[in-house]
Amino acid sequence: MTNDTGSSAANVTKLAGTPGSRDLAMNIMNTMEQGILVWSADGLCELHNTRVFEVLEIEEGALTTGTRRVDFLAAAVARGEISQATAEQTEARFTNNRAFTFDRLMPSGRVVATNARPARGGSFVVTFTDVTEARKAADELDRARKAAEEAETRARAALVTERARQQEARLLSELDEWLQSCKSLDELYMVVRKFMGSTLPGSTGELYIYSNSRDVLDGICEWSSPGLHDHIAPDSCWALRRGRAYVHDTDRICFTCQHVTEQEGQDTDIAYICVPIIAHGDTVGLMHVRLAPGVGAGEEDDVAAGARAFAVQCGERISLALANVKLRDELYDQSTRDPLTGLYNRRFFLDAMRRLIAQSDRTGQPFGLVYLDADRFKTFNDTHGHDAGDVVLAHVGEALRDACGDDHMACRFGGEEFALLVSGADLAATERAAERIRARVADTDIRYGNTVLPHITISAGVASFPDSGRSPQGLIKAADGALYAAKDAGRNCVRTHKA
């Protein structure tokens, strides 16, 4: 549109060059929506249309044929339409005889596009077009485009955040599944080590659990960390002192845990997190996590904030799983162990014997059974009381536990009766194990309060699989028969089953 107008105005100057056609040129110019102005080669107004006054918001006397261009530009500067620098640049462009365009901001707030095109003989045709609405539309379009881009950026960020949240939720669900599937604390610690090392890339960490005495925390497992302590003191960690997760943030005032300074040095500036492991309201341990190098711990760092929150959530799940495994172990012990001696009970022992029989059938290896009881225990109870009798039974149980290696299993069968399984042992090896137990019980002083109780002795019967029997009932009957033979032989001795 601007180029067509410029061409038309140039043609007008051609028509205006002959006196006879000046009226025709003016008629053409006055019918146009734009203001039109023709400058001569020496910078004087040759002609203009009437529309120029309305477009430029000037009085008719402000522009006449013969008006100097420099005065016209100076007046525009005075009205505030253009700056002095723009006026000087405009005059320079006229001098260089090159086309140019720029916008004027009129006092009324309208925007007028000034478009100058060179014509014949060094003259210039300048058109002035009201582009206020067009510029408003362009500005609105630009604002809409920017708003759309910002909305798209926010949407992408929200999508990334949502995907990260879903990924974390998936990983936490996976961690839950693995932790809840653990049958022992050793399995749980193995899951923690592998899971944390793979889901927090570049991080290192350790897991500490309170000892039974609760005076120290024992180092249980680590991932990618050379700094696992054997023991740390409970008061060496700010998280344990405060009872909640502690973030060591190098971007704000913070204090380094003592267990970290012992490992890293006093002036450490690493970012790390300590998460108390709490089970059923009781603090049972601590998880220490050092973030990947280059990842800060500041609140403004979204990556670090996400890693920190994820580590805390992992700690919460580990806490729950640890509590469940400990509770399961306690319930299992209660259901399989004798509370007085700590040995396995009769039901568990019989199940273990069945498993051992099946294993021996596959491998062909024998195993032995020792069946024993305390001599004259009823008389001892009647003389010294049941509390003293319990001390004696606990002593016998301790002797059996001490005799148990990886291939032994002891149980309290009931009352003063005990049993011992010896894997991979024939009749002679089982008899030697029974003799060691008998000698230990007979040679040990048992204290009850301030009193040393009379020495207690045991009698034992020995049987072996498969020579003495091929079922639990058959083996127990054979060992029990050997036990009666030991009683008949005067007690405090060991007798073997004779096949």
Coordinates of C-alpha atoms in Angstrom, one line a residue:
M1 CA 0.0 0.0 0.0
T2 CA 2.8 2.4 0.9
N3 CA 4.7 1.6 -2.3
D4 CA 1.7 2.2 -4.4
T5 CA 1.0 5.5 -2.7
G6 CA 4.6 6.5 -3.2
S7 CA 4.4 5.7 -6.9
S8 CA 1.1 7.6 -7.3
A9 CA 2.6 10.6 -5.5
A10 CA 5.7 10.5 -7.8
N11 CA 3.3 10.6 -10.8
V12 CA 1.6 13.5 -9.2
T13 CA 4.9 15.4 -9.2
K14 CA 5.3 14.6 -12.9
L15 CA 1.9 16.0 -13.6
A16 CA 2.6 19.0 -11.4
G17 CA 5.6 19.9 -13.6
T18 CA 3.3 21.4 -16.3
P19 CA 1.0 24.4 -15.3
G20 CA -1.9 22.9 -17.1
S21 CA -2.0 19.8 -15.1
R22 CA -1.4 21.3 -11.5
D23 CA -5.2 21.4 -10.8
L24 CA -5.5 17.7 -11.8
A25 CA -2.6 16.8 -9.6
M26 CA -4.1 18.6 -6.6
N27 CA -7.5 17.0 -7.2
I28 CA -5.8 13.6 -7.2
M29 CA -3.8 14.3 -4.0
N30 CA -6.8 15.8 -2.2
T31 CA -8.8 12.6 -2.7
M32 CA -6.3 10.4 -0.9
E33 CA -6.5 9.4 2.7
Q34 CA -2.9 10.2 3.3
G35 CA -1.2 13.5 3.7
I36 CA 1.1 14.2 0.8
L37 CA 4.1 16.6 0.7
V38 CA 6.6 17.1 -2.1
W39 CA 10.0 18.5 -1.3
S40 CA 12.2 20.0 -4.0
A41 CA 15.8 19.1 -4.4
D42 CA 16.8 22.2 -2.4
G43 CA 14.5 21.3 0.5
L44 CA 11.5 23.5 -0.2
C45 CA 7.8 22.5 -0.2
E46 CA 6.7 22.4 -3.9
L47 CA 3.1 21.2 -3.1
H48 CA 1.0 19.3 -0.6
N49 CA -2.6 18.2 -0.3
T50 CA -5.2 19.4 2.2
R51 CA -5.3 16.1 4.0
V52 CA -1.8 16.7 5.4
F53 CA -3.1 19.3 7.9
E54 CA -5.6 16.9 9.4
V55 CA -3.2 14.0 9.6
L56 CA -0.3 16.0 11.1
E57 CA -2.7 18.1 13.3
I58 CA -1.2 21.4 12.2
E59 CA -2.7 24.7 11.2
E60 CA -3.0 25.6 7.5
G61 CA -0.4 28.3 7.9
A62 CA 2.2 26.0 9.3
L63 CA 2.9 24.6 5.8
T64 CA 2.8 26.4 2.5
T65 CA 4.4 26.2 -0.8
G66 CA 8.0 27.4 -0.3
T67 CA 8.2 26.3 3.4
R68 CA 11.7 25.1 4.2
R69 CA 12.1 21.5 5.1
V70 CA 14.5 22.3 8.1
D71 CA 11.8 24.6 9.5
F72 CA 9.1 22.0 9.0
L73 CA 11.2 19.4 10.9
A74 CA 12.1 21.9 13.7
A75 CA 8.4 22.6 14.2
A76 CA 7.8 18.9 14.5
V77 CA 10.5 18.7 17.2
A78 CA 8.9 21.6 19.0
R79 CA 5.5 19.9 19.0
G80 CA 7.2 16.7 20.5
E81 CA 6.3 14.6 17.5
I82 CA 9.9 13.6 16.8
S83 CA 13.2 14.1 18.7
Q84 CA 16.0 16.4 17.6
A85 CA 18.1 13.3 16.8
T86 CA 15.3 12.0 14.6
A87 CA 15.1 15.3 12.8
E88 CA 18.8 15.3 12.1
Q89 CA 18.7 11.7 10.9
T90 CA 15.8 12.6 8.6
E91 CA 17.6 15.5 7.0
A92 CA 20.6 13.3 6.5
R93 CA 18.5 10.7 4.8
F94 CA 17.0 13.3 2.4
T95 CA 20.6 14.4 1.6
N96 CA 21.6 10.8 0.8
N97 CA 18.6 10.5 -1.5
R98 CA 17.4 7.2 -0.1
A99 CA 13.9 6.0 0.8
F100 CA 13.1 5.8 4.5
T101 CA 10.2 5.5 7.0
F102 CA 9.6 6.2 10.6
D103 CA 6.7 6.8 13.0
R104 CA 5.6 10.1 14.5
L105 CA 3.8 10.1 17.9
M106 CA 1.3 13.0 17.6
P107 CA 0.2 15.1 20.6
S108 CA -3.2 13.5 20.5
G109 CA -1.6 10.1 20.9
R110 CA -2.1 9.1 17.3
V111 CA 0.7 7.4 15.4
V112 CA 1.5 8.7 11.9
A113 CA 3.8 6.7 9.6
T114 CA 6.1 9.0 7.6
N115 CA 7.2 7.4 4.3
A116 CA 9.7 9.2 2.1
R117 CA 10.5 8.2 -1.5
P118 CA 13.0 10.0 -3.8
A119 CA 11.6 11.3 -7.1
R120 CA 13.0 12.8 -10.3
G121 CA 15.6 15.6 -10.1
G122 CA 16.4 15.0 -6.4
S123 CA 12.9 15.8 -5.1
F124 CA 11.2 13.7 -2.5
V125 CA 7.6 12.7 -2.1
V126 CA 6.5 12.1 1.6
T127 CA 3.3 10.5 2.6
F128 CA 1.8 10.7 6.1
T129 CA -0.5 7.8 7.1
D130 CA -2.5 7.5 10.2
V131 CA -1.5 4.0 11.5
T132 CA -2.8 4.3 15.0
E133 CA -5.3 1.4 14.8
A134 CA -2.8 -0.7 12.8
R135 CA -0.1 -0.1 15.5
K136 CA -2.6 -0.9 18.3
A137 CA -3.6 -4.1 16.5
A138 CA 0.1 -5.0 16.0
D139 CA 0.8 -4.2 19.7
E140 CA -2.2 -6.3 20.8
L141 CA -1.1 -9.1 18.5
D142 CA 2.5 -8.9 19.9
R143 CA 1.1 -8.9 23.5
A144 CA -1.1 -11.9 22.6
R145 CA 1.9 -13.6 21.0
K146 CA 4.0 -13.0 24.1
A147 CA 1.2 -14.1 26.4
A148 CA 0.8 -17.2 24.3
E149 CA 4.5 -17.9 24.5
E150 CA 4.5 -17.3 28.3
A151 CA 1.5 -19.6 28.7
E152 CA 3.2 -22.3 26.6
T153 CA 6.4 -21.9 28.7
R154 CA 4.4 -22.3 31.9
A155 CA 2.5 -25.2 30.4
R156 CA 5.8 -26.9 29.5
A157 CA 7.2 -26.2 32.9
A158 CA 4.1 -27.6 34.5
L159 CA 4.3 -30.7 32.2
V160 CA 8.0 -31.2 33.2
T161 CA 7.0 -30.8 36.9
E162 CA 4.1 -33.2 36.6
R163 CA 6.3 -35.7 34.8
A164 CA 8.9 -35.4 37.5
R165 CA 6.2 -35.8 40.2
Q166 CA 4.8 -38.9 38.4
Q167 CA 8.4 -40.3 38.1
E168 CA 9.0 -39.7 41.8
A169 CA 5.6 -41.3 42.6
R170 CA 6.5 -44.3 40.5
L171 CA 9.9 -44.6 42.1
L172 CA 8.5 -44.3 45.6
S173 CA 5.8 -46.9 44.8
E174 CA 8.5 -49.2 43.5
L175 CA 10.6 -48.6 46.6
D176 CA 7.5 -49.4 48.7
E177 CA 7.0 -52.6 46.8
W178 CA 10.6 -53.7 47.3
L179 CA 10.7 -52.8 50.9
Q180 CA 7.5 -54.5 51.8
S181 CA 8.7 -57.6 50.1
C182 CA 11.8 -57.8 52.3
K183 CA 11.8 -60.8 54.6
S184 CA 14.7 -59.7 56.8
L185 CA 16.6 -56.5 57.8
D186 CA 19.6 -57.6 55.7
E187 CA 17.4 -57.7 52.6
L188 CA 15.9 -54.3 53.5
Y189 CA 19.4 -52.8 53.8
M190 CA 20.4 -54.3 50.5
V191 CA 17.3 -52.7 48.8
V192 CA 18.1 -49.3 50.4
R193 CA 21.7 -49.4 49.2
K194 CA 20.8 -50.3 45.6
F195 CA 17.7 -48.2 45.3
M196 CA 19.1 -44.9 46.7
G197 CA 22.3 -45.2 44.6
S198 CA 20.3 -45.6 41.4
T199 CA 17.5 -43.1 42.0
L200 CA 19.6 -40.2 43.2
P201 CA 22.4 -40.2 40.6
G202 CA 25.7 -38.8 41.8
S203 CA 24.6 -38.8 45.4
T204 CA 26.3 -40.7 48.2
G205 CA 24.9 -41.7 51.6
E206 CA 24.8 -44.0 54.6
L207 CA 22.2 -45.6 56.8
Y208 CA 22.8 -45.9 60.6
I209 CA 20.7 -47.9 63.1
Y210 CA 20.6 -47.6 66.9
S211 CA 22.4 -50.4 68.7
N212 CA 20.5 -52.4 71.2
S213 CA 22.0 -50.3 74.0
R214 CA 20.9 -47.1 72.2
D215 CA 24.1 -45.3 73.1
V216 CA 25.4 -45.3 69.5
L217 CA 24.2 -45.8 66.0
D218 CA 25.8 -48.5 64.0
G219 CA 26.8 -48.0 60.4
I220 CA 24.6 -50.5 58.5
C221 CA 24.9 -49.8 54.8
E222 CA 26.1 -47.2 52.3
W223 CA 25.8 -46.3 48.6
S224 CA 28.8 -44.8 46.7
S225 CA 30.2 -43.5 50.0
P226 CA 33.6 -44.3 51.4
G227 CA 32.7 -42.6 54.7
L228 CA 30.5 -45.1 56.5
H229 CA 31.3 -44.8 60.2
D230 CA 31.3 -48.0 62.3
H231 CA 29.5 -46.0 65.0
I232 CA 28.2 -42.4 65.4
A233 CA 27.0 -40.7 68.6
P234 CA 23.3 -39.7 68.7
D235 CA 24.2 -36.1 69.6
S236 CA 26.6 -35.8 66.6
C237 CA 23.7 -35.1 64.2
W238 CA 21.4 -32.0 64.2
A239 CA 18.6 -34.1 62.7
L240 CA 18.6 -36.5 65.6
R241 CA 18.8 -33.6 68.1
R242 CA 15.9 -31.7 66.5
G243 CA 13.8 -34.8 65.6
R244 CA 13.3 -33.8 62.0
A245 CA 15.1 -33.7 58.7
Y246 CA 18.0 -31.3 58.6
V247 CA 19.3 -29.7 55.4
H248 CA 22.9 -28.4 55.4
D249 CA 22.4 -25.4 53.0
T250 CA 25.6 -23.6 52.0
D251 CA 23.6 -20.6 50.8
R252 CA 22.4 -19.7 54.3
I253 CA 23.4 -19.9 57.9
C254 CA 23.8 -23.5 58.8
F255 CA 25.9 -25.7 61.1
T256 CA 27.7 -28.9 60.1
C257 CA 26.9 -32.1 61.9
Q258 CA 29.8 -33.5 63.9
H259 CA 29.7 -36.9 62.2
V260 CA 30.2 -35.0 58.9
T261 CA 33.1 -32.9 60.2
E262 CA 34.8 -36.1 61.4
Q263 CA 34.6 -37.4 57.9
E264 CA 34.9 -34.3 55.6
G265 CA 36.8 -31.8 57.9
Q266 CA 35.8 -28.8 59.9
D267 CA 35.4 -26.4 56.9
T268 CA 33.2 -28.5 54.8
D269 CA 30.8 -26.7 52.4
I270 CA 29.1 -29.7 50.9
A271 CA 25.3 -29.8 50.7
Y272 CA 23.8 -32.7 52.5
I273 CA 20.6 -34.0 54.2
C274 CA 20.1 -36.0 57.4
V275 CA 16.8 -37.7 57.8
P276 CA 15.8 -39.4 61.1
I277 CA 14.4 -42.9 60.6
I278 CA 11.4 -43.0 62.8
A279 CA 9.3 -46.2 63.4
H280 CA 6.0 -46.0 65.4
G281 CA 7.1 -42.7 67.0
D282 CA 10.5 -44.0 68.0
T283 CA 13.7 -42.9 66.3
V284 CA 15.5 -46.0 65.3
G285 CA 18.2 -44.6 62.9
L286 CA 19.5 -42.0 60.5
M287 CA 19.9 -41.6 56.8
H288 CA 22.6 -39.3 55.6
V289 CA 22.6 -38.1 52.0
R290 CA 25.1 -35.9 50.2
L291 CA 23.7 -34.4 47.0
A292 CA 25.4 -34.8 43.6
P293 CA 28.4 -32.4 43.1
G294 CA 27.2 -29.1 41.5
V295 CA 23.7 -29.4 42.9
G296 CA 23.1 -26.7 45.5
A297 CA 20.8 -27.0 48.5
G298 CA 19.3 -23.5 48.2
E299 CA 15.5 -23.0 48.2
E300 CA 15.8 -21.4 44.7
D301 CA 17.4 -24.4 43.2
D302 CA 14.5 -26.5 41.9
V303 CA 16.7 -29.5 41.2
A304 CA 18.1 -29.5 44.7
A305 CA 14.7 -28.9 46.3
G306 CA 13.3 -31.9 44.4
A307 CA 16.2 -34.1 45.4
R308 CA 15.9 -33.0 49.0
A309 CA 12.1 -33.7 49.1
F310 CA 12.6 -37.0 47.4
A311 CA 15.3 -38.1 49.9
V312 CA 13.0 -37.2 52.8
Q313 CA 10.1 -39.2 51.3
C314 CA 12.5 -42.1 50.8
G315 CA 13.4 -41.8 54.4
E316 CA 9.8 -41.9 55.5
R317 CA 9.2 -45.1 53.5
I318 CA 12.3 -46.7 54.8
S319 CA 11.2 -45.9 58.3
L320 CA 7.8 -47.6 57.8
A321 CA 9.4 -50.6 56.2
L322 CA 12.0 -50.9 58.9
A323 CA 9.3 -50.8 61.6
N324 CA 7.3 -53.4 59.7
V325 CA 10.3 -55.8 59.4
K326 CA 11.2 -55.3 63.1
L327 CA 7.7 -55.9 64.1
R328 CA 7.5 -59.0 61.9
D329 CA 10.7 -60.3 63.3
E330 CA 9.5 -59.8 66.8
L331 CA 6.2 -61.6 66.1
Y332 CA 8.1 -64.3 64.3
D333 CA 10.4 -64.7 67.3
Q334 CA 7.5 -64.8 69.6
S335 CA 5.9 -67.6 67.6
T336 CA 9.0 -69.6 67.1
R337 CA 11.1 -69.1 70.2
D338 CA 10.9 -70.1 73.8
P339 CA 10.7 -66.9 75.9
L340 CA 12.7 -68.3 78.8
T341 CA 15.8 -69.7 77.0
G342 CA 15.6 -67.9 73.6
L343 CA 15.8 -71.3 71.8
Y344 CA 13.4 -72.3 69.1
N345 CA 10.2 -73.9 70.2
R346 CA 8.9 -77.4 69.5
R347 CA 6.8 -76.5 66.5
F348 CA 9.5 -74.7 64.7
F349 CA 12.0 -77.4 65.5
L350 CA 9.8 -80.1 64.0
D351 CA 9.3 -78.1 60.8
A352 CA 13.1 -77.6 60.6
M353 CA 13.6 -81.3 61.0
R354 CA 11.2 -82.0 58.2
R355 CA 13.1 -79.6 55.9
L356 CA 16.4 -81.1 56.9
I357 CA 15.1 -84.6 56.1
A358 CA 14.1 -83.5 52.7
Q359 CA 17.4 -81.9 52.1
S360 CA 19.3 -85.0 53.3
D361 CA 17.2 -87.1 51.0
R362 CA 18.4 -85.0 48.1
T363 CA 22.1 -84.6 49.1
G364 CA 22.6 -88.0 50.8
Q365 CA 24.2 -86.2 53.8
P366 CA 23.4 -87.5 57.3
F367 CA 22.4 -85.3 60.3
G368 CA 22.3 -86.0 64.0
L369 CA 19.7 -85.4 66.8
V370 CA 20.5 -84.9 70.4
Y371 CA 17.6 -85.3 72.9
L372 CA 18.5 -84.3 76.5
D373 CA 16.9 -83.2 79.8
A374 CA 18.1 -81.9 83.2
D375 CA 18.6 -84.7 85.7
R376 CA 16.3 -84.8 88.7
F377 CA 14.8 -81.5 87.8
K378 CA 11.5 -82.0 89.6
T379 CA 13.4 -82.6 92.8
F380 CA 15.5 -79.5 92.2
N381 CA 12.3 -77.4 91.7
D382 CA 10.7 -78.8 94.8
T383 CA 13.9 -78.0 96.8
H384 CA 15.0 -74.6 95.4
G385 CA 11.8 -73.3 93.9
H386 CA 10.6 -72.7 90.4
D387 CA 12.5 -69.4 90.0
A388 CA 15.7 -71.2 90.6
G389 CA 14.6 -73.9 88.2
D390 CA 14.0 -71.3 85.5
V391 CA 17.6 -70.1 86.1
V392 CA 18.8 -73.6 85.6
L393 CA 16.8 -74.0 82.4
A394 CA 18.1 -70.7 81.1
H395 CA 21.7 -72.0 81.8
V396 CA 21.1 -75.2 79.9
G397 CA 19.7 -73.1 77.0
E398 CA 22.8 -70.9 77.0
A399 CA 25.0 -74.0 76.9
L400 CA 23.1 -75.2 73.8
R401 CA 23.3 -71.8 72.1
D402 CA 27.0 -71.7 72.7
A403 CA 27.3 -75.1 71.1
C404 CA 25.4 -74.1 68.0
G405 CA 27.3 -73.2 64.9
D406 CA 25.9 -72.5 61.4
D407 CA 25.1 -76.2 61.2
H408 CA 23.3 -76.6 64.5
M409 CA 19.8 -75.8 65.7
A410 CA 18.7 -76.0 69.3
C411 CA 15.3 -75.9 70.8
R412 CA 13.5 -76.3 74.1
F413 CA 11.2 -79.2 73.5
G414 CA 9.1 -78.7 76.6
G415 CA 9.6 -78.5 80.4
E416 CA 13.2 -79.6 81.1
E417 CA 13.6 -81.3 77.7
F418 CA 15.8 -79.9 75.0
A419 CA 16.9 -81.0 71.5
L420 CA 19.7 -80.2 69.1
L421 CA 20.0 -80.8 65.3
V422 CA 23.5 -81.2 63.9
S423 CA 23.6 -80.9 60.1
G424 CA 26.1 -83.0 58.2
A425 CA 27.0 -85.1 61.2
D426 CA 27.0 -88.9 61.6
L427 CA 26.3 -90.7 64.9
A428 CA 29.8 -90.3 66.2
A429 CA 30.1 -86.6 65.5
T430 CA 26.7 -86.0 67.0
E431 CA 27.7 -87.9 70.1
R432 CA 30.8 -85.7 70.5
A433 CA 28.7 -82.6 70.3
A434 CA 26.3 -84.0 73.0
E435 CA 29.3 -84.8 75.2
R436 CA 30.6 -81.2 75.0
I437 CA 27.3 -79.8 76.1
R438 CA 27.0 -82.3 79.0
A439 CA 30.5 -81.4 80.2
R440 CA 29.9 -77.7 80.0
V441 CA 26.6 -77.9 82.0
A442 CA 28.2 -80.1 84.6
D443 CA 31.3 -77.9 85.1
T444 CA 29.5 -74.5 85.4
D445 CA 28.5 -72.8 88.6
I446 CA 25.0 -71.3 88.5
R447 CA 24.3 -68.4 90.7
Y448 CA 20.8 -67.5 91.9
G449 CA 20.8 -64.2 93.7
N450 CA 23.6 -64.4 96.2
T451 CA 23.5 -68.2 96.3
V452 CA 25.5 -70.7 94.2
L453 CA 23.1 -73.5 93.3
P454 CA 24.1 -77.2 93.4
H455 CA 25.6 -78.3 90.1
I456 CA 23.1 -79.5 87.6
T457 CA 23.7 -82.3 85.2
I458 CA 22.0 -83.5 82.0
S459 CA 21.5 -86.8 80.3
A460 CA 21.5 -87.0 76.5
G461 CA 20.4 -89.5 73.9
V462 CA 21.8 -89.4 70.3
A463 CA 20.2 -90.6 67.1
S464 CA 21.1 -90.0 63.4
F465 CA 19.4 -89.8 60.0
P466 CA 18.9 -92.1 58.2
D467 CA 20.2 -94.9 60.4
S468 CA 18.0 -94.2 63.4
G469 CA 14.9 -93.3 61.5
R470 CA 13.6 -91.5 58.4
S471 CA 10.8 -89.4 60.0
P472 CA 10.8 -86.8 62.8
Q473 CA 8.7 -89.1 64.9
G474 CA 11.1 -92.0 64.3
L475 CA 14.2 -90.0 65.1
I476 CA 12.7 -88.5 68.3
K477 CA 11.7 -92.0 69.4
A478 CA 15.1 -93.3 68.8
A479 CA 16.8 -90.4 70.6
D480 CA 14.4 -90.6 73.5
G481 CA 15.1 -94.3 73.9
A482 CA 18.9 -93.5 74.0
L483 CA 18.1 -90.8 76.6
Y484 CA 16.3 -93.3 78.9
A485 CA 19.4 -95.6 78.5
A486 CA 21.5 -92.7 79.8
K487 CA 19.2 -92.3 82.8
D488 CA 19.4 -96.0 83.5
A489 CA 23.2 -95.7 83.3
G490 CA 23.2 -93.3 86.2
R491 CA 22.5 -90.0 84.5
N492 CA 25.1 -87.3 83.6
C493 CA 26.1 -89.2 80.5
V494 CA 25.4 -89.6 76.8
R495 CA 24.1 -92.7 75.1
T496 CA 23.6 -93.4 71.4
H497 CA 20.8 -95.2 69.6
K498 CA 21.7 -98.7 68.5
A499 CA 20.1 -99.4 65.1

